[in-house]
Coordinates of C-alpha atoms and ligand atoms in Angstrom, one line a residue:
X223 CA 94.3 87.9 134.4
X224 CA 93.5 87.0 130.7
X225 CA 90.4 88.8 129.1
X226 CA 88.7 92.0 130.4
X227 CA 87.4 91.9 133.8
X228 CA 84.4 93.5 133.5
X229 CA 84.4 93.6 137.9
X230 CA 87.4 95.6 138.3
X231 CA 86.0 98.9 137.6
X232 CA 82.7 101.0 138.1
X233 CA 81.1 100.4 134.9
X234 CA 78.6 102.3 133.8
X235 CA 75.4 99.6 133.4
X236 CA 74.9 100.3 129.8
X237 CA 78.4 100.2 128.9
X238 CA 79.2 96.7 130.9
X239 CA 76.1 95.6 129.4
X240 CA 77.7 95.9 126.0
X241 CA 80.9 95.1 126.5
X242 CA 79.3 91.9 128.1
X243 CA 78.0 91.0 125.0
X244 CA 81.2 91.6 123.1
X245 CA 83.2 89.9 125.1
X246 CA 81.6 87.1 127.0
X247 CA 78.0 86.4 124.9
X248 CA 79.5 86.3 121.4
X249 CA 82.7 85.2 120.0
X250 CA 85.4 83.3 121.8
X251 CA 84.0 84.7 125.1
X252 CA 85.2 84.6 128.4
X253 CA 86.4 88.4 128.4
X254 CA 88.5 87.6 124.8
X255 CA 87.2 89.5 121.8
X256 CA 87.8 88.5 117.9
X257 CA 86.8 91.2 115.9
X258 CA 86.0 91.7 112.3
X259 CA 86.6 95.1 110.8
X260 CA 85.4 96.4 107.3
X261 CA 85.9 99.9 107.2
X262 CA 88.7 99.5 104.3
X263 CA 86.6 100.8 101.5
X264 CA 87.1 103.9 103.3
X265 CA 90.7 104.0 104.7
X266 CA 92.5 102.8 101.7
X267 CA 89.7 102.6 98.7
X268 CA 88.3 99.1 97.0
X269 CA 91.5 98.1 96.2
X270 CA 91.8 96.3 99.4
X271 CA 89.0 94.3 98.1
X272 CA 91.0 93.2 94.8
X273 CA 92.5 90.1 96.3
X274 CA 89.1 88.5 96.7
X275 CA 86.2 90.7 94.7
X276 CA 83.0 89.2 97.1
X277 CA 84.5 90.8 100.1
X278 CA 83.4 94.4 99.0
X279 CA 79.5 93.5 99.6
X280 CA 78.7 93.9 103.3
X281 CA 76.4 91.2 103.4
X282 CA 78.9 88.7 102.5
X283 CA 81.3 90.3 105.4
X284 CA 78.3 90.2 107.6
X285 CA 77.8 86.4 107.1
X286 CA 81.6 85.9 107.5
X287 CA 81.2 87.2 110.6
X288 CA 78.2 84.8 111.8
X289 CA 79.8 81.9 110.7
X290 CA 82.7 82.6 111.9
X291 CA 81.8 83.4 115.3
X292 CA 83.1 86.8 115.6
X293 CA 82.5 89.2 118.8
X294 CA 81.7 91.8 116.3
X295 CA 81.9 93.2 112.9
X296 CA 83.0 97.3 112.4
X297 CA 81.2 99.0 109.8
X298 CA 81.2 102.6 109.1
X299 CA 77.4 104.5 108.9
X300 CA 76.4 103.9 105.2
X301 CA 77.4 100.5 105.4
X302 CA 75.8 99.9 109.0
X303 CA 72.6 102.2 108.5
X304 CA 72.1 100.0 105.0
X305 CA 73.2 96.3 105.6
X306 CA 73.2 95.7 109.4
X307 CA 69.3 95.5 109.8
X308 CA 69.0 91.9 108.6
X309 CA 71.9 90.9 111.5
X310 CA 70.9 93.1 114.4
X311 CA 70.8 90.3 117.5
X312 CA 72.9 87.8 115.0
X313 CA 76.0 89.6 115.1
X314 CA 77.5 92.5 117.4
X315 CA 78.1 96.3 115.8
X316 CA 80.9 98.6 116.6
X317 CA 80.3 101.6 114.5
X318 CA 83.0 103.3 113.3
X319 CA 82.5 106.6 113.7
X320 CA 85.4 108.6 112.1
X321 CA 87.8 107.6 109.2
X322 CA 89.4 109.2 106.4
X323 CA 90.9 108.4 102.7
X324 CA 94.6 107.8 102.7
X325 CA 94.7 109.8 99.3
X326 CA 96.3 113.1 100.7
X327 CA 99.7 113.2 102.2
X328 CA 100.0 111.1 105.6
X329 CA 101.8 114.3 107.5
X330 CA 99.2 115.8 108.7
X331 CA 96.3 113.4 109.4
X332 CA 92.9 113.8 111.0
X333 CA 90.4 111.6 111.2
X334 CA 86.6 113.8 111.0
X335 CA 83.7 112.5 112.3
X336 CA 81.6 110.4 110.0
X337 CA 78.7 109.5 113.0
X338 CA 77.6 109.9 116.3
X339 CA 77.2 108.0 119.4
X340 CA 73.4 108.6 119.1
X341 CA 73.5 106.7 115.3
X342 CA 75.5 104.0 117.1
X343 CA 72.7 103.6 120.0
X344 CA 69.8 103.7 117.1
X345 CA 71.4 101.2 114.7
X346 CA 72.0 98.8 117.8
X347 CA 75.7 99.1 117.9
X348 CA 77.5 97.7 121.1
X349 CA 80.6 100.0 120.8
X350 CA 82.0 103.0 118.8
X351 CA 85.5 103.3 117.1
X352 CA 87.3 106.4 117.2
X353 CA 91.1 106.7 115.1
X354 CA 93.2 109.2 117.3
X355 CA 95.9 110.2 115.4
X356 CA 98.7 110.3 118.3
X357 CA 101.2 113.0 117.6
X358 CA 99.8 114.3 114.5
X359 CA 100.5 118.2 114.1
X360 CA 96.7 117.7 114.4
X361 CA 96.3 116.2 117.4
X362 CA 94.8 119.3 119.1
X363 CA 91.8 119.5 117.0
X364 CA 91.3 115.4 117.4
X365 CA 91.7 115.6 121.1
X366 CA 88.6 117.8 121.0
X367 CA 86.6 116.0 118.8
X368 CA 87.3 112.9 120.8
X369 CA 86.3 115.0 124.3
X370 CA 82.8 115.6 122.6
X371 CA 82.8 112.1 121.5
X372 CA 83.7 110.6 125.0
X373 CA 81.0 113.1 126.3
X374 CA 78.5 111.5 124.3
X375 CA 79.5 108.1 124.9
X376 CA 79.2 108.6 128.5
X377 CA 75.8 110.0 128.5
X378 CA 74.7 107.0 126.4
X379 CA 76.8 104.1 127.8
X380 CA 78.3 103.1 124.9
X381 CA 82.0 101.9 125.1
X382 CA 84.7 103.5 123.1
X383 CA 87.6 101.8 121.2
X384 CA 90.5 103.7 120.3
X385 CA 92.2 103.0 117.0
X386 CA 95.5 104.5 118.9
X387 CA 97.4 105.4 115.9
X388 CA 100.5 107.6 116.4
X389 CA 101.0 108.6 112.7
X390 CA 102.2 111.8 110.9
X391 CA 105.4 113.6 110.2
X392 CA 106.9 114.7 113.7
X393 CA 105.9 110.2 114.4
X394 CA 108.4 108.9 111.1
X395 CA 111.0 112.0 112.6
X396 CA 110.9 109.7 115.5
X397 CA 111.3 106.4 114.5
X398 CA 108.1 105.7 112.7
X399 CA 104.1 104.9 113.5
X400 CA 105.3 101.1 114.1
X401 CA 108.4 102.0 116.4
X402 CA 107.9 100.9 120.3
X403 CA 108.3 104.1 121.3
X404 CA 105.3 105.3 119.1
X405 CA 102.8 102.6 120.1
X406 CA 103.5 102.4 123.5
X407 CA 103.0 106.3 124.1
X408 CA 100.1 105.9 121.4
X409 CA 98.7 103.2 123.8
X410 CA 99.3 105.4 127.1
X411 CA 97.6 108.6 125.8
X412 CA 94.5 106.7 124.2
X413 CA 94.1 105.3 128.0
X414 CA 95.1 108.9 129.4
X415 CA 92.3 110.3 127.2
X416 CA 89.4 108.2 128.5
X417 CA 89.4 104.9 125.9
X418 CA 87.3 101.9 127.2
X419 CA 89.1 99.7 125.2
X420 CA 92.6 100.0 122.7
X421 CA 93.6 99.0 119.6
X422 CA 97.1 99.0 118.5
X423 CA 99.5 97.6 115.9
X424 CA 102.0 95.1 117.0
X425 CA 104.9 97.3 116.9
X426 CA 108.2 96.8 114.9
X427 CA 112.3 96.8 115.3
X428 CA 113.7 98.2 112.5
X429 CA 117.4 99.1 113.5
X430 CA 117.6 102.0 111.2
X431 CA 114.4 103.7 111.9
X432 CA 115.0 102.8 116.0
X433 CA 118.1 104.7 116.0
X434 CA 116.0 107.8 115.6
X435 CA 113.8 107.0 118.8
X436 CA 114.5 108.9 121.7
X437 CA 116.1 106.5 124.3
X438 CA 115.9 103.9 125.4
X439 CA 113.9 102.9 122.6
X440 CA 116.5 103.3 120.1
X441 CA 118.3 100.4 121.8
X442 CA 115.4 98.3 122.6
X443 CA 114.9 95.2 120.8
X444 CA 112.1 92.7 122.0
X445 CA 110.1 89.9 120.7
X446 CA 105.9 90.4 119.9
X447 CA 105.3 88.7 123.2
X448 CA 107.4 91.3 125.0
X449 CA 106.3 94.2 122.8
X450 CA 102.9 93.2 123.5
X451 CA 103.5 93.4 127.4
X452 CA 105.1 96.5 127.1
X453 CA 102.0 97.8 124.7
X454 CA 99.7 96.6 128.0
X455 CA 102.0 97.9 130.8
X456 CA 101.6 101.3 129.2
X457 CA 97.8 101.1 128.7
X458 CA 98.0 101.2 132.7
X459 CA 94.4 98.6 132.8
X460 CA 93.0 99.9 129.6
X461 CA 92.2 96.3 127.8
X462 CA 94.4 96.5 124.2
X463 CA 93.5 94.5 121.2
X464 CA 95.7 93.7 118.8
X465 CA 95.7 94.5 114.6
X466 CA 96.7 92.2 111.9
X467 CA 97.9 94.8 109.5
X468 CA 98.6 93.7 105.8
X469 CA 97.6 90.2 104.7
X470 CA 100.5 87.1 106.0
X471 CA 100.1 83.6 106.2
X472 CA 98.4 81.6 108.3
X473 CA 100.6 79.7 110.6
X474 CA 102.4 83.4 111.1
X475 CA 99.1 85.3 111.7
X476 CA 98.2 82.7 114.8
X477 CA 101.9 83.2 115.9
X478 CA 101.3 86.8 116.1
X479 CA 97.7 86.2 117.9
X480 CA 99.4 83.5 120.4
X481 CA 102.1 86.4 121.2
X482 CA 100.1 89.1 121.5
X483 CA 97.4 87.4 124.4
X484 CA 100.8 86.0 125.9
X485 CA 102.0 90.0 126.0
X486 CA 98.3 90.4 128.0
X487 CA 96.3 91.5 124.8
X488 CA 92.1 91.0 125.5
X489 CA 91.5 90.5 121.8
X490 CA 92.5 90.6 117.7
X491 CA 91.1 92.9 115.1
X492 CA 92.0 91.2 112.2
X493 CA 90.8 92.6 109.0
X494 CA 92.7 91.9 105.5
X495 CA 93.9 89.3 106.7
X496 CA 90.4 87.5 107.1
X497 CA 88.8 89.2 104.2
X498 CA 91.5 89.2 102.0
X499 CA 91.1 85.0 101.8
X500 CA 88.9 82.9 100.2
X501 CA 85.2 82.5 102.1
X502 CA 86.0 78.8 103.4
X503 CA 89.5 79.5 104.3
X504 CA 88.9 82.4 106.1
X505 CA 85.9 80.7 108.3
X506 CA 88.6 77.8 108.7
X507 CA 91.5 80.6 110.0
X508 CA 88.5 82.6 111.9
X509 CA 87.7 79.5 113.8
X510 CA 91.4 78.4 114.4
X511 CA 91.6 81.4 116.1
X512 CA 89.1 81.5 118.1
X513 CA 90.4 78.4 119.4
X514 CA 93.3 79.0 120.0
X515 CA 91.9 82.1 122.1
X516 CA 89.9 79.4 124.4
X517 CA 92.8 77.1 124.6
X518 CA 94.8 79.9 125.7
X519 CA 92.3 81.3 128.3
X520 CA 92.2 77.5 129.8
X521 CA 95.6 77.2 130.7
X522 CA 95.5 81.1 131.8
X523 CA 92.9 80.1 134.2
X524 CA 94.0 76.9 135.3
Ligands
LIG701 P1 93.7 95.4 109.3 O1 93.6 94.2 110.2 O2 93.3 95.1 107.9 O3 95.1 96.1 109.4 O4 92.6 96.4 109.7 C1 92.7 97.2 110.9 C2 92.5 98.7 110.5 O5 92.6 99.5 111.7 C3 91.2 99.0 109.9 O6 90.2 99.3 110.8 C4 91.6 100.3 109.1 O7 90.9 100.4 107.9 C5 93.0 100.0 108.8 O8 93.5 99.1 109.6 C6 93.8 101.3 108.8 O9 95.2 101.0 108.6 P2 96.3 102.1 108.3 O10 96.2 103.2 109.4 O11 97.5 101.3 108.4 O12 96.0 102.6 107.0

């Protein structure tokens, strides 16, 4: 079935309530999400603002998301706790609530805690967003932080997305953070782990980098479609939503959204690659793919 079925398990109220609202009252509906994340300014600096300066105010993100008719908008807590107030009702919130710079080295990441579940609940958010750094020589310390966050979450209601990131040096020793074999197992432990909802990157087939995955994966070549479904089957039911990664054009970005809901993807996260454009053109890309989305659920349930 296309789109999160919000029937097929025992939800708790407050968290089917939410994801309700995410995924049927706002954006493309119908259990397909379209979200808009801003928490750049903190993951790789202002620079990723540079290609079009207005984007770095959060109210101009925030009206971006209106108009474009997004699920939801992801802010980390300054931005939130300062900006959101004006939007509360208007637009969805999925706080971010951990993130890091990418100015040390990328071997050893962790991803601290920036919030809580409680400053989510307060500041109206309908979801959190957790990075899990999958196969990090830190992953230890993040699986614990992510059991008190999940404890938290739980006694709140309040859905968790997983930013399921397999990254760090023991990940490139093994064919990279974009290989199959890294997303896919990325995918699997953010769903083993307790994730409501997961967010991965479409992953990549770079021969010489693949020949460095364990087998089979260093022999197995597939298109997004079939990545995709491969990303899914491994989630085992978790609902997985798709990045857009560094800013491409337009006709390949919806290329890359049809694939990925034809692999069985709920949703897009698409960040740069909305922000990065021009306000009108990125309304006029925002709404092509939300379209797209409906066209695509149509035929799904026809
Ligand atoms: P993009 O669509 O711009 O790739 O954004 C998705 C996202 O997960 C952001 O939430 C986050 O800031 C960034 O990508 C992290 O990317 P990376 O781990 O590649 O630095």
């Amino acid at each position: 079935m296309a789109g999160i079925d919000l029937s097929r398990w025992d939800w708790a109220p407050g968290k089917k309530a939410r994801l309700h609202r995410l995924f049927y009252q706002f954006g493309p509906g119908e259990g397909l999400g379209m979200f808009l994340p801003v928490d750049h300014g903190l993951e790789h600096g202002p620079v990723d603002f540079l290609p079009n300066p207005p984007s770095a105010d959060p109210e101009y993100i925030l009206r971006l998301a209106v108009e474009g008719r997004y699920s939801a908008v992801v802010f980390q807590y300054g931005i939130a706790s300062r900006y959101y107030a004006p939007f509360a009702g208007r637009i969805p919130l999925v706080l971010k609530i951990n993130g890091k710079t990418n100015i040390p080295p990328a071997d050893e990441p962790i991803s601290p805690l920036t919030a809580t579940v409680e400053d989510a609940v307060r500041l109206g958010a309908d979801a959190v967003g957790y990075t899990l750094y999958v196969g990090s020589p830190l992953q230890d310390r993040d699986f614990k932080q992510f059991l008190e966050v999940r404890r938290e979450a739980e006694r709140f209601g309040m859905p968790i997305i997983v930013w399921a990131y397999p990254r760090g040096r023991y990940v490139e020793e093994k064919g990279g953070r974009d290989s199959l074999y890294a997303i896919e197992y990325a995918a699997r432990v953010a769903a083993e782990l307790g994730a409501d909802v997961i967010k991965v990157n479409v992953p990549e087939f770079v021969p010489e980098k693949m020949a460095r995955s364990p087998k089979p994966y260093d022999s197995t070549v597939l298109d997004v479609k079939e990545a995709m479904a491969r990303v899914v089957w491994a989630a085992g039911g978790v609902p997985v939503l798709v990045s857009g990664g560094s800013k491409i054009g337009d006709e390949d970005l919806l290329a890359r959204a049809r694939a990925s809901l034809e692999g069985g993807a709920v949703g897009l996260i698409f960040g740069r690659n909305i922000f990065q454009r021009p306000y009108e053109e990125a309304i006029r890309l925002s709404h092509r793919i939300a379209e797209l989305m409906q066209a695509f659920r149509a035929a799904a349930v026809k």
